Every structure is written in structure tokens, then in C-alpha cells.
Amino acid sequence: MTKNTILLFRLSLIIALILITYLTTTATDYSIAHKISDKLSHTLAFIGLSLLADFSFPVSKFGWQKICPLFFYGIMIECIQYFLPYRSFSLLDMLADALGIATYVIILPLLIYVPELKKRWQVLLIRAE
């Protein structure tokens, strides 16, 4: 992966985190989110965040150093929502977040075969040599 590609993934991760934080802490109802199940939205968001986090820091494998910050981000969102009168704290939302991260771990071996994404793992192979 080139430095520009890594920077693009990092910028995308930052934008995604800002957008998700905004969407989960405002009182506004978003029709798109209501058309999909709330738990499915959480799961899909954390699959996406997992991919962005993994590709933003390609010199390390997707392990605890990436999983823990993602999961704690989900916990932080729920804690913030606890104090908002128009939102609520939900353990099921945190479970859906964890399911999204776990789903990424499960599909990760398949992503190696996607031609556009293959370069991500070449970084690890070059580093191992």
C-alpha cells in the first residue's frame, strides 16, 4: 500500500468516527437509519470501522490493538447516550458492535482474495521478510 492510500484510509476512518459520533448523539431522526434495523446498523457500522482501522494501520495484523479501541469506542457512544434525554444506553447495541467486529474477523480471510484489497496484506509479507 502506498502512503497516500494509507492516508486516505486514515482520513476515511476519522470521518467515519466523526459521522457516527454525530449521528449517535443528535436528537434528529434519520430516515435511512430507521429503514434498517438498529442492531443491523450497529453491526454494519462496526464492520466498516474495523475495515477502516485495519487498513489505516496495515503494518500490524487485526488483533487486540485494533479490536479494543473499536469496542471501547462503542462503549463510549453508549455511555454518552445514557446522559442524553433523547437517547438510551443499550447493552444490545454494544453486543451488535462486538458482532460487527467479530464479523470482520470472520470475513477477513476472504478479503485477501479481493484484488483491490490484496495490497493491504503485502505490507505484512514484506515486513515479515
mmCIF file of N, CA and C in Angstrom:
data_model
loop_
_atom_site.group_PDB
_atom_site.id
_atom_site.type_symbol
_atom_site.label_atom_id
_atom_site.label_comp_id
_atom_site.label_asym_id
_atom_site.label_seq_id
_atom_site.Cartn_x
_atom_site.Cartn_y
_atom_site.Cartn_z
ATOM 1 N N MET A 1 0.843 -1.186 0.000
ATOM 2 C CA MET A 1 0.000 0.000 0.000
ATOM 3 C C MET A 1 0.879 1.236 0.000
ATOM 4 N N THR A 2 0.466 2.216 -0.738
ATOM 5 C CA THR A 2 1.233 3.462 -0.775
ATOM 6 C C THR A 2 0.892 4.322 0.445
ATOM 7 N N LYS A 3 1.740 5.281 0.723
ATOM 8 C CA LYS A 3 1.475 6.196 1.835
ATOM 9 C C LYS A 3 0.189 6.976 1.601
ATOM 10 N N ASN A 4 -0.073 7.346 0.359
ATOM 11 C CA ASN A 4 -1.298 8.073 0.043
ATOM 12 C C ASN A 4 -2.541 7.222 0.309
ATOM 13 N N THR A 5 -2.460 5.941 -0.010
ATOM 14 C CA THR A 5 -3.583 5.041 0.247
ATOM 15 C C THR A 5 -3.828 4.909 1.741
ATOM 16 N N ILE A 6 -2.763 4.767 2.501
ATOM 17 C CA ILE A 6 -2.882 4.664 3.962
ATOM 18 C C ILE A 6 -3.482 5.957 4.519
ATOM 19 N N LEU A 7 -3.014 7.095 4.030
ATOM 20 C CA LEU A 7 -3.572 8.379 4.480
ATOM 21 C C LEU A 7 -5.054 8.493 4.128
ATOM 22 N N LEU A 8 -5.440 7.989 2.975
ATOM 23 C CA LEU A 8 -6.844 8.009 2.573
ATOM 24 C C LEU A 8 -7.690 7.157 3.519
ATOM 25 N N PHE A 9 -7.184 5.981 3.885
ATOM 26 C CA PHE A 9 -7.909 5.135 4.837
ATOM 27 C C PHE A 9 -7.986 5.800 6.213
ATOM 28 N N ARG A 10 -6.913 6.433 6.642
ATOM 29 C CA ARG A 10 -6.926 7.112 7.935
ATOM 30 C C ARG A 10 -7.900 8.280 7.951
ATOM 31 N N LEU A 11 -7.921 9.051 6.884
ATOM 32 C CA LEU A 11 -8.868 10.155 6.768
ATOM 33 C C LEU A 11 -10.302 9.622 6.757
ATOM 34 N N SER A 12 -10.518 8.530 6.041
ATOM 35 C CA SER A 12 -11.844 7.901 5.999
ATOM 36 C C SER A 12 -12.264 7.408 7.379
ATOM 37 N N LEU A 13 -11.323 6.854 8.129
ATOM 38 C CA LEU A 13 -11.610 6.399 9.490
ATOM 39 C C LEU A 13 -12.008 7.566 10.376
ATOM 40 N N ILE A 14 -11.270 8.655 10.301
ATOM 41 C CA ILE A 14 -11.585 9.839 11.110
ATOM 42 C C ILE A 14 -12.958 10.392 10.743
ATOM 43 N N ILE A 15 -13.237 10.487 9.453
ATOM 44 C CA ILE A 15 -14.543 10.988 9.011
ATOM 45 C C ILE A 15 -15.656 10.057 9.485
ATOM 46 N N ALA A 16 -15.447 8.751 9.374
ATOM 47 C CA ALA A 16 -16.455 7.784 9.824
ATOM 48 C C ALA A 16 -16.707 7.911 11.324
ATOM 49 N N LEU A 17 -15.647 8.058 12.102
ATOM 50 C CA LEU A 17 -15.810 8.203 13.555
ATOM 51 C C LEU A 17 -16.565 9.485 13.899
ATOM 52 N N ILE A 18 -16.244 10.575 13.226
ATOM 53 C CA ILE A 18 -16.942 11.842 13.467
ATOM 54 C C ILE A 18 -18.410 11.715 13.077
ATOM 55 N N LEU A 19 -18.665 11.142 11.915
ATOM 56 C CA LEU A 19 -20.034 10.994 11.427
ATOM 57 C C LEU A 19 -20.861 10.091 12.339
ATOM 58 N N ILE A 20 -20.303 8.962 12.732
ATOM 59 C CA ILE A 20 -21.027 8.037 13.615
ATOM 60 C C ILE A 20 -21.276 8.684 14.966
ATOM 61 N N THR A 21 -20.278 9.381 15.494
ATOM 62 C CA THR A 21 -20.459 10.062 16.777
ATOM 63 C C THR A 21 -21.570 11.099 16.670
ATOM 64 N N TYR A 22 -21.564 11.860 15.593
ATOM 65 C CA TYR A 22 -22.608 12.866 15.394
ATOM 66 C C TYR A 22 -23.990 12.214 15.283
ATOM 67 N N LEU A 23 -24.099 11.200 14.447
ATOM 68 C CA LEU A 23 -25.397 10.550 14.228
ATOM 69 C C LEU A 23 -25.947 9.891 15.495
ATOM 70 N N THR A 24 -25.049 9.399 16.332
ATOM 71 C CA THR A 24 -25.500 8.690 17.535
ATOM 72 C C THR A 24 -25.719 9.598 18.737
ATOM 73 N N THR A 25 -25.387 10.879 18.591
ATOM 74 C CA THR A 25 -25.555 11.780 19.737
ATOM 75 C C THR A 25 -26.500 12.948 19.457
ATOM 76 N N THR A 26 -27.116 12.972 18.288
ATOM 77 C CA THR A 26 -28.065 14.041 17.987
ATOM 78 C C THR A 26 -29.495 13.533 18.159
ATOM 79 N N ALA A 27 -30.399 14.464 18.323
ATOM 80 C CA ALA A 27 -31.808 14.120 18.511
ATOM 81 C C ALA A 27 -32.531 13.899 17.194
ATOM 82 N N THR A 28 -31.922 14.295 16.105
ATOM 83 C CA THR A 28 -32.560 14.193 14.796
ATOM 84 C C THR A 28 -32.759 12.734 14.404
ATOM 85 N N ASP A 29 -33.944 12.433 13.882
ATOM 86 C CA ASP A 29 -34.203 11.096 13.352
ATOM 87 C C ASP A 29 -33.764 11.062 11.893
ATOM 88 N N TYR A 30 -33.051 10.018 11.532
ATOM 89 C CA TYR A 30 -32.577 9.859 10.168
ATOM 90 C C TYR A 30 -33.342 8.721 9.518
ATOM 91 N N SER A 31 -34.092 9.034 8.465
ATOM 92 C CA SER A 31 -34.966 8.046 7.841
ATOM 93 C C SER A 31 -34.200 6.835 7.326
ATOM 94 N N ILE A 32 -32.974 7.039 6.851
ATOM 95 C CA ILE A 32 -32.182 5.917 6.342
ATOM 96 C C ILE A 32 -31.915 4.921 7.462
ATOM 97 N N ALA A 33 -31.542 5.427 8.625
ATOM 98 C CA ALA A 33 -31.236 4.542 9.757
ATOM 99 C C ALA A 33 -32.471 3.796 10.229
ATOM 100 N N HIS A 34 -33.637 4.428 10.119
ATOM 101 C CA HIS A 34 -34.858 3.762 10.570
ATOM 102 C C HIS A 34 -35.328 2.689 9.599
ATOM 103 N N LYS A 35 -34.898 2.771 8.356
ATOM 104 C CA LYS A 35 -35.290 1.762 7.370
ATOM 105 C C LYS A 35 -34.539 0.454 7.592
ATOM 106 N N ILE A 36 -33.388 0.540 8.242
ATOM 107 C CA ILE A 36 -32.613 -0.653 8.566
ATOM 108 C C ILE A 36 -32.777 -0.894 10.069
ATOM 109 N N SER A 37 -32.704 -2.124 10.473
ATOM 110 C CA SER A 37 -32.766 -2.452 11.892
ATOM 111 C C SER A 37 -31.649 -1.716 12.643
ATOM 112 N N ASP A 38 -31.958 -1.238 13.839
ATOM 113 C CA ASP A 38 -30.965 -0.531 14.660
ATOM 114 C C ASP A 38 -29.751 -1.414 14.927
ATOM 115 N N LYS A 39 -29.985 -2.657 15.264
ATOM 116 C CA LYS A 39 -28.864 -3.558 15.577
ATOM 117 C C LYS A 39 -28.058 -3.876 14.324
ATOM 118 N N LEU A 40 -28.746 -4.009 13.185
ATOM 119 C CA LEU A 40 -28.040 -4.237 11.935
ATOM 120 C C LEU A 40 -27.185 -3.014 11.583
ATOM 121 N N SER A 41 -27.707 -1.822 11.848
ATOM 122 C CA SER A 41 -26.944 -0.591 11.614
ATOM 123 C C SER A 41 -25.664 -0.589 12.442
ATOM 124 N N HIS A 42 -25.771 -0.983 13.706
ATOM 125 C CA HIS A 42 -24.588 -1.057 14.573
ATOM 126 C C HIS A 42 -23.589 -2.066 14.020
ATOM 127 N N THR A 43 -24.071 -3.233 13.648
ATOM 128 C CA THR A 43 -23.191 -4.286 13.142
ATOM 129 C C THR A 43 -22.474 -3.833 11.874
ATOM 130 N N LEU A 44 -23.221 -3.259 10.925
ATOM 131 C CA LEU A 44 -22.614 -2.794 9.677
ATOM 132 C C LEU A 44 -21.615 -1.664 9.917
ATOM 133 N N ALA A 45 -21.955 -0.760 10.834
ATOM 134 C CA ALA A 45 -21.041 0.344 11.142
ATOM 135 C C ALA A 45 -19.716 -0.187 11.683
ATOM 136 N N PHE A 46 -19.770 -1.197 12.532
ATOM 137 C CA PHE A 46 -18.533 -1.702 13.128
ATOM 138 C C PHE A 46 -17.776 -2.643 12.199
ATOM 139 N N ILE A 47 -18.451 -3.230 11.225
ATOM 140 C CA ILE A 47 -17.717 -3.944 10.178
ATOM 141 C C ILE A 47 -16.909 -2.912 9.391
ATOM 142 N N GLY A 48 -17.560 -1.810 9.035
ATOM 143 C CA GLY A 48 -16.873 -0.757 8.294
ATOM 144 C C GLY A 48 -15.740 -0.124 9.074
ATOM 145 N N LEU A 49 -15.991 0.174 10.350
ATOM 146 C CA LEU A 49 -14.931 0.755 11.187
ATOM 147 C C LEU A 49 -13.758 -0.210 11.337
ATOM 148 N N SER A 50 -14.060 -1.494 11.448
ATOM 149 C CA SER A 50 -12.992 -2.497 11.566
ATOM 150 C C SER A 50 -12.128 -2.515 10.325
ATOM 151 N N LEU A 51 -12.766 -2.489 9.159
ATOM 152 C CA LEU A 51 -12.012 -2.472 7.908
ATOM 153 C C LEU A 51 -11.157 -1.212 7.814
ATOM 154 N N LEU A 52 -11.757 -0.063 8.124
ATOM 155 C CA LEU A 52 -11.002 1.186 8.050
ATOM 156 C C LEU A 52 -9.841 1.207 9.040
ATOM 157 N N ALA A 53 -10.063 0.719 10.248
ATOM 158 C CA ALA A 53 -8.981 0.677 11.242
ATOM 159 C C ALA A 53 -7.873 -0.275 10.802
ATOM 160 N N ASP A 54 -8.260 -1.409 10.256
ATOM 161 C CA ASP A 54 -7.280 -2.395 9.810
ATOM 162 C C ASP A 54 -6.436 -1.854 8.667
ATOM 163 N N PHE A 55 -7.075 -1.222 7.697
ATOM 164 C CA PHE A 55 -6.355 -0.714 6.540
ATOM 165 C C PHE A 55 -5.631 0.599 6.840
ATOM 166 N N SER A 56 -6.043 1.312 7.881
ATOM 167 C CA SER A 56 -5.365 2.546 8.262
ATOM 168 C C SER A 56 -4.001 2.286 8.882
ATOM 169 N N PHE A 57 -3.841 1.117 9.459
ATOM 170 C CA PHE A 57 -2.580 0.750 10.110
ATOM 171 C C PHE A 57 -2.169 -0.636 9.628
ATOM 172 N N PRO A 58 -1.731 -0.726 8.368
ATOM 173 C CA PRO A 58 -1.505 -2.029 7.739
ATOM 174 C C PRO A 58 -0.263 -2.780 8.198
ATOM 175 N N VAL A 59 0.621 -2.147 8.948
ATOM 176 C CA VAL A 59 1.833 -2.855 9.357
ATOM 177 C C VAL A 59 1.588 -3.812 10.519
ATOM 178 N N SER A 60 0.379 -3.790 11.076
ATOM 179 C CA SER A 60 0.054 -4.753 12.136
ATOM 180 C C SER A 60 -1.218 -5.502 11.771
ATOM 181 N N LYS A 61 -1.298 -6.724 12.236
ATOM 182 C CA LYS A 61 -2.472 -7.553 11.965
ATOM 183 C C LYS A 61 -3.684 -7.011 12.722
ATOM 184 N N PHE A 62 -4.868 -7.475 12.315
ATOM 185 C CA PHE A 62 -6.088 -7.079 13.009
ATOM 186 C C PHE A 62 -6.190 -7.923 14.276
ATOM 187 N N GLY A 63 -5.700 -7.371 15.367
ATOM 188 C CA GLY A 63 -5.694 -8.070 16.648
ATOM 189 C C GLY A 63 -6.227 -7.166 17.735
ATOM 190 N N TRP A 64 -5.875 -7.493 18.954
ATOM 191 C CA TRP A 64 -6.400 -6.763 20.118
ATOM 192 C C TRP A 64 -6.072 -5.274 20.102
ATOM 193 N N GLN A 65 -4.919 -4.903 19.520
ATOM 194 C CA GLN A 65 -4.547 -3.483 19.490
ATOM 195 C C GLN A 65 -5.475 -2.672 18.588
ATOM 196 N N LYS A 66 -6.219 -3.329 17.725
ATOM 197 C CA LYS A 66 -7.220 -2.648 16.900
ATOM 198 C C LYS A 66 -8.636 -2.925 17.413
ATOM 199 N N ILE A 67 -8.864 -4.126 17.908
ATOM 200 C CA ILE A 67 -10.201 -4.524 18.378
ATOM 201 C C ILE A 67 -10.605 -3.740 19.626
ATOM 202 N N CYS A 68 -9.717 -3.638 20.596
ATOM 203 C CA CYS A 68 -10.058 -2.963 21.861
ATOM 204 C C CYS A 68 -10.469 -1.502 21.680
ATOM 205 N N PRO A 69 -9.704 -0.697 20.937
ATOM 206 C CA PRO A 69 -10.154 0.696 20.758
ATOM 207 C C PRO A 69 -11.517 0.793 20.066
ATOM 208 N N LEU A 70 -11.768 -0.090 19.104
ATOM 209 C CA LEU A 70 -13.069 -0.075 18.429
ATOM 210 C C LEU A 70 -14.193 -0.407 19.403
ATOM 211 N N PHE A 71 -13.992 -1.446 20.197
ATOM 212 C CA PHE A 71 -15.035 -1.841 21.144
ATOM 213 C C PHE A 71 -15.243 -0.767 22.213
ATOM 214 N N PHE A 72 -14.158 -0.175 22.685
ATOM 215 C CA PHE A 72 -14.293 0.894 23.683
ATOM 216 C C PHE A 72 -14.946 2.138 23.088
ATOM 217 N N TYR A 73 -14.776 2.366 21.807
ATOM 218 C CA TYR A 73 -15.484 3.455 21.132
ATOM 219 C C TYR A 73 -16.994 3.192 21.203
ATOM 220 N N GLY A 74 -17.403 1.951 20.950
ATOM 221 C CA GLY A 74 -18.823 1.595 21.055
ATOM 222 C C GLY A 74 -19.351 1.790 22.466
ATOM 223 N N ILE A 75 -18.556 1.411 23.463
ATOM 224 C CA ILE A 75 -18.949 1.613 24.862
ATOM 225 C C ILE A 75 -19.063 3.109 25.156
ATOM 226 N N MET A 76 -18.116 3.901 24.658
ATOM 227 C CA MET A 76 -18.145 5.347 24.881
ATOM 228 C C MET A 76 -19.419 5.962 24.307
ATOM 229 N N ILE A 77 -19.800 5.545 23.111
ATOM 230 C CA ILE A 77 -21.030 6.061 22.495
ATOM 231 C C ILE A 77 -22.231 5.745 23.375
ATOM 232 N N GLU A 78 -22.306 4.526 23.876
ATOM 233 C CA GLU A 78 -23.432 4.141 24.735
ATOM 234 C C GLU A 78 -23.430 4.935 26.040
ATOM 235 N N CYS A 79 -22.251 5.178 26.596
ATOM 236 C CA CYS A 79 -22.164 5.974 27.828
ATOM 237 C C CYS A 79 -22.613 7.412 27.585
ATOM 238 N N ILE A 80 -22.229 7.978 26.454
ATOM 239 C CA ILE A 80 -22.686 9.329 26.112
ATOM 240 C C ILE A 80 -24.202 9.340 25.965
ATOM 241 N N GLN A 81 -24.743 8.324 25.290
ATOM 242 C CA GLN A 81 -26.190 8.259 25.070
ATOM 243 C C GLN A 81 -26.970 8.117 26.377
ATOM 244 N N TYR A 82 -26.363 7.526 27.373
ATOM 245 C CA TYR A 82 -27.012 7.381 28.679
ATOM 246 C C TYR A 82 -27.397 8.743 29.256
ATOM 247 N N PHE A 83 -26.554 9.745 29.016
ATOM 248 C CA PHE A 83 -26.779 11.074 29.578
ATOM 249 C C PHE A 83 -27.602 11.997 28.674
ATOM 250 N N LEU A 84 -27.990 11.507 27.520
ATOM 251 C CA LEU A 84 -28.786 12.308 26.597
ATOM 252 C C LEU A 84 -30.267 11.960 26.763
ATOM 253 N N PRO A 85 -31.130 12.943 26.974
ATOM 254 C CA PRO A 85 -32.545 12.652 27.228
ATOM 255 C C PRO A 85 -33.271 12.020 26.036
ATOM 256 N N TYR A 86 -32.758 12.190 24.847
ATOM 257 C CA TYR A 86 -33.400 11.672 23.641
ATOM 258 C C TYR A 86 -32.740 10.393 23.121
ATOM 259 N N ARG A 87 -31.789 9.856 23.861
ATOM 260 C CA ARG A 87 -31.109 8.602 23.522
ATOM 261 C C ARG A 87 -31.133 7.680 24.728
ATOM 262 N N SER A 88 -30.728 6.435 24.521
ATOM 263 C CA SER A 88 -30.698 5.499 25.651
ATOM 264 C C SER A 88 -29.482 4.583 25.561
ATOM 265 N N PHE A 89 -29.017 4.164 26.710
ATOM 266 C CA PHE A 89 -27.918 3.213 26.840
ATOM 267 C C PHE A 89 -28.451 1.831 26.505
ATOM 268 N N SER A 90 -27.694 1.034 25.743
ATOM 269 C CA SER A 90 -28.175 -0.292 25.367
ATOM 270 C C SER A 90 -27.030 -1.303 25.335
ATOM 271 N N LEU A 91 -27.162 -2.331 26.144
ATOM 272 C CA LEU A 91 -26.187 -3.423 26.101
ATOM 273 C C LEU A 91 -26.298 -4.184 24.779
ATOM 274 N N LEU A 92 -27.507 -4.249 24.233
ATOM 275 C CA LEU A 92 -27.693 -4.932 22.952
ATOM 276 C C LEU A 92 -26.976 -4.195 21.818
ATOM 277 N N ASP A 93 -26.914 -2.867 21.907
ATOM 278 C CA ASP A 93 -26.150 -2.107 20.918
ATOM 279 C C ASP A 93 -24.665 -2.454 21.004
ATOM 280 N N MET A 94 -24.151 -2.593 22.218
ATOM 281 C CA MET A 94 -22.739 -2.963 22.392
ATOM 282 C C MET A 94 -22.495 -4.380 21.870
ATOM 283 N N LEU A 95 -23.473 -5.260 22.065
ATOM 284 C CA LEU A 95 -23.358 -6.617 21.533
ATOM 285 C C LEU A 95 -23.340 -6.578 20.002
ATOM 286 N N ALA A 96 -24.181 -5.728 19.403
ATOM 287 C CA ALA A 96 -24.199 -5.585 17.944
ATOM 288 C C ALA A 96 -22.870 -5.006 17.441
ATOM 289 N N ASP A 97 -22.279 -4.086 18.196
ATOM 290 C CA ASP A 97 -20.961 -3.542 17.845
ATOM 291 C C ASP A 97 -19.916 -4.661 17.845
ATOM 292 N N ALA A 98 -19.935 -5.465 18.898
ATOM 293 C CA ALA A 98 -18.992 -6.589 19.005
ATOM 294 C C ALA A 98 -19.223 -7.598 17.880
ATOM 295 N N LEU A 99 -20.481 -7.807 17.517
ATOM 296 C CA LEU A 99 -20.802 -8.705 16.412
ATOM 297 C C LEU A 99 -20.222 -8.178 15.104
ATOM 298 N N GLY A 100 -20.264 -6.861 14.919
ATOM 299 C CA GLY A 100 -19.670 -6.263 13.722
ATOM 300 C C GLY A 100 -18.172 -6.501 13.661
ATOM 301 N N ILE A 101 -17.497 -6.325 14.791
ATOM 302 C CA ILE A 101 -16.048 -6.563 14.847
ATOM 303 C C ILE A 101 -15.756 -8.040 14.591
ATOM 304 N N ALA A 102 -16.526 -8.915 15.224
ATOM 305 C CA ALA A 102 -16.340 -10.363 15.043
ATOM 306 C C ALA A 102 -16.613 -10.775 13.594
ATOM 307 N N THR A 103 -17.608 -10.169 12.988
ATOM 308 C CA THR A 103 -17.920 -10.473 11.588
ATOM 309 C C THR A 103 -16.746 -10.092 10.694
ATOM 310 N N TYR A 104 -16.129 -8.955 10.970
ATOM 311 C CA TYR A 104 -14.953 -8.559 10.192
ATOM 312 C C TYR A 104 -13.840 -9.592 10.355
ATOM 313 N N VAL A 105 -13.622 -10.061 11.567
ATOM 314 C CA VAL A 105 -12.586 -11.080 11.806
ATOM 315 C C VAL A 105 -12.896 -12.337 10.996
ATOM 316 N N ILE A 106 -14.175 -12.700 10.929
ATOM 317 C CA ILE A 106 -14.580 -13.908 10.200
ATOM 318 C C ILE A 106 -14.398 -13.742 8.691
ATOM 319 N N ILE A 107 -14.749 -12.561 8.151
ATOM 320 C CA ILE A 107 -14.641 -12.370 6.697
ATOM 321 C C ILE A 107 -13.246 -11.942 6.252
ATOM 322 N N LEU A 108 -12.393 -11.625 7.200
ATOM 323 C CA LEU A 108 -11.040 -11.165 6.885
ATOM 324 C C LEU A 108 -10.283 -12.106 5.949
ATOM 325 N N PRO A 109 -10.299 -13.423 6.159
ATOM 326 C CA PRO A 109 -9.576 -14.313 5.224
ATOM 327 C C PRO A 109 -10.101 -14.235 3.793
ATOM 328 N N LEU A 110 -11.374 -13.888 3.622
ATOM 329 C CA LEU A 110 -11.949 -13.775 2.280
ATOM 330 C C LEU A 110 -11.506 -12.495 1.584
ATOM 331 N N LEU A 111 -11.234 -11.450 2.354
ATOM 332 C CA LEU A 111 -10.834 -10.164 1.777
ATOM 333 C C LEU A 111 -9.484 -10.240 1.066
ATOM 334 N N ILE A 112 -8.670 -11.202 1.452
ATOM 335 C CA ILE A 112 -7.359 -11.371 0.824
ATOM 336 C C ILE A 112 -7.509 -11.662 -0.667
ATOM 337 N N TYR A 113 -8.655 -12.242 -1.055
ATOM 338 C CA TYR A 113 -8.883 -12.615 -2.452
ATOM 339 C C TYR A 113 -9.521 -11.499 -3.276
ATOM 340 N N VAL A 114 -9.836 -10.373 -2.647
ATOM 341 C CA VAL A 114 -10.393 -9.236 -3.390
ATOM 342 C C VAL A 114 -9.218 -8.465 -3.981
ATOM 343 N N PRO A 115 -9.135 -8.422 -5.325
ATOM 344 C CA PRO A 115 -7.952 -7.812 -5.965
ATOM 345 C C PRO A 115 -7.647 -6.392 -5.488
ATOM 346 N N GLU A 116 -8.656 -5.557 -5.296
ATOM 347 C CA GLU A 116 -8.430 -4.180 -4.888
ATOM 348 C C GLU A 116 -7.873 -4.071 -3.468
ATOM 349 N N LEU A 117 -8.084 -5.091 -2.665
ATOM 350 C CA LEU A 117 -7.670 -5.045 -1.266
ATOM 351 C C LEU A 117 -6.402 -5.850 -0.988
ATOM 352 N N LYS A 118 -5.940 -6.597 -1.967
ATOM 353 C CA LYS A 118 -4.799 -7.501 -1.795
ATOM 354 C C LYS A 118 -3.533 -6.817 -1.281
ATOM 355 N N LYS A 119 -3.320 -5.579 -1.681
ATOM 356 C CA LYS A 119 -2.082 -4.871 -1.325
ATOM 357 C C LYS A 119 -1.942 -4.673 0.183
ATOM 358 N N ARG A 120 -3.053 -4.686 0.906
ATOM 359 C CA ARG A 120 -3.001 -4.495 2.357
ATOM 360 C C ARG A 120 -2.143 -5.563 3.022
ATOM 361 N N TRP A 121 -2.254 -6.805 2.563
ATOM 362 C CA TRP A 121 -1.527 -7.905 3.188
ATOM 363 C C TRP A 121 -0.114 -8.024 2.665
ATOM 364 N N GLN A 122 0.194 -7.422 1.552
ATOM 365 C CA GLN A 122 1.558 -7.416 1.049
ATOM 366 C C GLN A 122 2.475 -6.654 1.990
ATOM 367 N N VAL A 123 1.942 -5.661 2.680
ATOM 368 C CA VAL A 123 2.724 -4.901 3.661
ATOM 369 C C VAL A 123 3.211 -5.822 4.764
ATOM 370 N N LEU A 124 2.330 -6.704 5.246
ATOM 371 C CA LEU A 124 2.710 -7.641 6.303
ATOM 372 C C LEU A 124 3.740 -8.654 5.792
ATOM 373 N N LEU A 125 3.575 -9.118 4.538
ATOM 374 C CA LEU A 125 4.514 -10.094 3.989
ATOM 375 C C LEU A 125 5.896 -9.477 3.796
ATOM 376 N N ILE A 126 5.951 -8.248 3.338
ATOM 377 C CA ILE A 126 7.240 -7.559 3.145
ATOM 378 C C ILE A 126 7.903 -7.324 4.497
ATOM 379 N N ARG A 127 7.100 -6.972 5.491
ATOM 380 C CA ARG A 127 7.651 -6.697 6.820
ATOM 381 C C ARG A 127 8.189 -7.969 7.477
ATOM 382 N N ALA A 128 7.563 -9.127 7.173
ATOM 383 C CA ALA A 128 7.980 -10.391 7.773
ATOM 384 C C ALA A 128 9.300 -10.904 7.194
ATOM 385 N N GLU A 129 9.646 -10.429 6.022
ATOM 386 C CA GLU A 129 10.882 -10.911 5.388
ATOM 387 C C GLU A 129 12.135 -10.382 6.019
#
